Amino acid sequence: RAMLGHARHVLRLPRVLAITRPDNHASMRVLLRLGLHLAGQVVLYPNTPGDNLFAIDFATREGAPVT
């Protein structure tokens, strides 16, 4: 929560991205609870399965509190 608040209000970033392994269910639950959504898959290393890409776009959440 603190990182998202800092990214939004201090750094004024329009978006924050996070990457998790598909089998890391605990991290995915945390990201979803914080308001990020599954934005797709990304392949970071050749010949490996894709990882989950999560995002939160502050411009589309204007007025929504980051707690």
PDB file of C-alpha atoms in Angstrom:
ATOM      1  CA  ARG A   1       0.000   0.000   0.000  1.00  0.00           C
ATOM      2  CA  ALA A   2       2.759   2.431   0.904  1.00  0.00           C
ATOM      3  CA  MET A   3       4.565   1.754  -2.367  1.00  0.00           C
ATOM      4  CA  LEU A   4       1.412   2.407  -4.390  1.00  0.00           C
ATOM      5  CA  GLY A   5       0.710   5.608  -2.473  1.00  0.00           C
ATOM      6  CA  HIS A   6       4.283   6.785  -3.028  1.00  0.00           C
ATOM      7  CA  ALA A   7       4.146   5.902  -6.732  1.00  0.00           C
ATOM      8  CA  ARG A   8       0.881   7.756  -7.186  1.00  0.00           C
ATOM      9  CA  HIS A   9       1.250  10.825  -4.984  1.00  0.00           C
ATOM     10  CA  VAL A  10       4.982  11.484  -4.719  1.00  0.00           C
ATOM     11  CA  LEU A  11       6.364  10.128  -7.987  1.00  0.00           C
ATOM     12  CA  ARG A  12       3.095  10.832  -9.831  1.00  0.00           C
ATOM     13  CA  LEU A  13       3.425   7.701 -11.926  1.00  0.00           C
ATOM     14  CA  PRO A  14       0.469   6.992 -14.194  1.00  0.00           C
ATOM     15  CA  ARG A  15       0.827   3.211 -13.816  1.00  0.00           C
ATOM     16  CA  VAL A  16       2.523   0.553 -11.711  1.00  0.00           C
ATOM     17  CA  LEU A  17       3.318  -2.913 -13.051  1.00  0.00           C
ATOM     18  CA  ALA A  18       4.113  -6.128 -11.196  1.00  0.00           C
ATOM     19  CA  ILE A  19       5.227  -9.537 -12.433  1.00  0.00           C
ATOM     20  CA  THR A  20       4.616 -12.883 -10.729  1.00  0.00           C
ATOM     21  CA  ARG A  21       5.220 -16.486 -11.605  1.00  0.00           C
ATOM     22  CA  PRO A  22       1.970 -18.241 -12.536  1.00  0.00           C
ATOM     23  CA  ASP A  23       2.319 -20.618  -9.576  1.00  0.00           C
ATOM     24  CA  ASN A  24       2.790 -17.831  -7.002  1.00  0.00           C
ATOM     25  CA  HIS A  25      -0.822 -17.643  -5.871  1.00  0.00           C
ATOM     26  CA  ALA A  26      -0.099 -15.762  -2.641  1.00  0.00           C
ATOM     27  CA  SER A  27       1.565 -12.861  -4.477  1.00  0.00           C
ATOM     28  CA  MET A  28      -1.237 -12.750  -7.032  1.00  0.00           C
ATOM     29  CA  ARG A  29      -3.825 -12.504  -4.229  1.00  0.00           C
ATOM     30  CA  VAL A  30      -1.906  -9.605  -2.666  1.00  0.00           C
ATOM     31  CA  LEU A  31      -1.717  -7.744  -5.976  1.00  0.00           C
ATOM     32  CA  LEU A  32      -5.432  -8.232  -6.626  1.00  0.00           C
ATOM     33  CA  ARG A  33      -6.269  -7.031  -3.107  1.00  0.00           C
ATOM     34  CA  LEU A  34      -4.207  -3.904  -3.727  1.00  0.00           C
ATOM     35  CA  GLY A  35      -6.259  -3.108  -6.814  1.00  0.00           C
ATOM     36  CA  LEU A  36      -3.996  -4.374  -9.587  1.00  0.00           C
ATOM     37  CA  HIS A  37      -5.527  -6.450 -12.359  1.00  0.00           C
ATOM     38  CA  LEU A  38      -4.129  -9.199 -14.535  1.00  0.00           C
ATOM     39  CA  ALA A  39      -3.020  -7.369 -17.672  1.00  0.00           C
ATOM     40  CA  GLY A  40      -1.539 -10.320 -19.536  1.00  0.00           C
ATOM     41  CA  GLN A  41       1.485 -12.539 -19.823  1.00  0.00           C
ATOM     42  CA  VAL A  42       5.109 -11.618 -20.395  1.00  0.00           C
ATOM     43  CA  VAL A  43       8.061 -13.850 -21.308  1.00  0.00           C
ATOM     44  CA  LEU A  44      11.160 -12.642 -19.502  1.00  0.00           C
ATOM     45  CA  TYR A  45      13.534 -15.429 -20.505  1.00  0.00           C
ATOM     46  CA  PRO A  46      13.609 -17.438 -23.734  1.00  0.00           C
ATOM     47  CA  ASN A  47      12.288 -20.999 -23.591  1.00  0.00           C
ATOM     48  CA  THR A  48      10.381 -20.430 -20.345  1.00  0.00           C
ATOM     49  CA  PRO A  49       6.653 -20.178 -19.723  1.00  0.00           C
ATOM     50  CA  GLY A  50       5.248 -16.702 -19.469  1.00  0.00           C
ATOM     51  CA  ASP A  51       4.881 -14.836 -16.211  1.00  0.00           C
ATOM     52  CA  ASN A  52       1.777 -12.935 -15.101  1.00  0.00           C
ATOM     53  CA  LEU A  53       1.781  -9.189 -15.648  1.00  0.00           C
ATOM     54  CA  PHE A  54      -0.380  -7.140 -13.284  1.00  0.00           C
ATOM     55  CA  ALA A  55      -1.093  -3.430 -13.594  1.00  0.00           C
ATOM     56  CA  ILE A  56      -2.830  -0.557 -11.893  1.00  0.00           C
ATOM     57  CA  ASP A  57      -3.545   2.543 -13.936  1.00  0.00           C
ATOM     58  CA  PHE A  58      -4.075   5.513 -11.652  1.00  0.00           C
ATOM     59  CA  ALA A  59      -5.588   7.640 -14.417  1.00  0.00           C
ATOM     60  CA  THR A  60      -8.564   5.271 -14.661  1.00  0.00           C
ATOM     61  CA  ARG A  61      -8.894   5.047 -10.875  1.00  0.00           C
ATOM     62  CA  GLU A  62      -9.075   8.783 -10.213  1.00  0.00           C
ATOM     63  CA  GLY A  63     -10.647   9.371  -6.879  1.00  0.00           C
ATOM     64  CA  ALA A  64     -10.247   5.761  -5.790  1.00  0.00           C
ATOM     65  CA  PRO A  65      -8.222   5.703  -2.606  1.00  0.00           C
ATOM     66  CA  VAL A  66      -4.981   3.770  -2.439  1.00  0.00           C
ATOM     67  CA  THR A  67      -5.111   2.535   1.141  1.00  0.00           C
TER      68      THR A  67
END
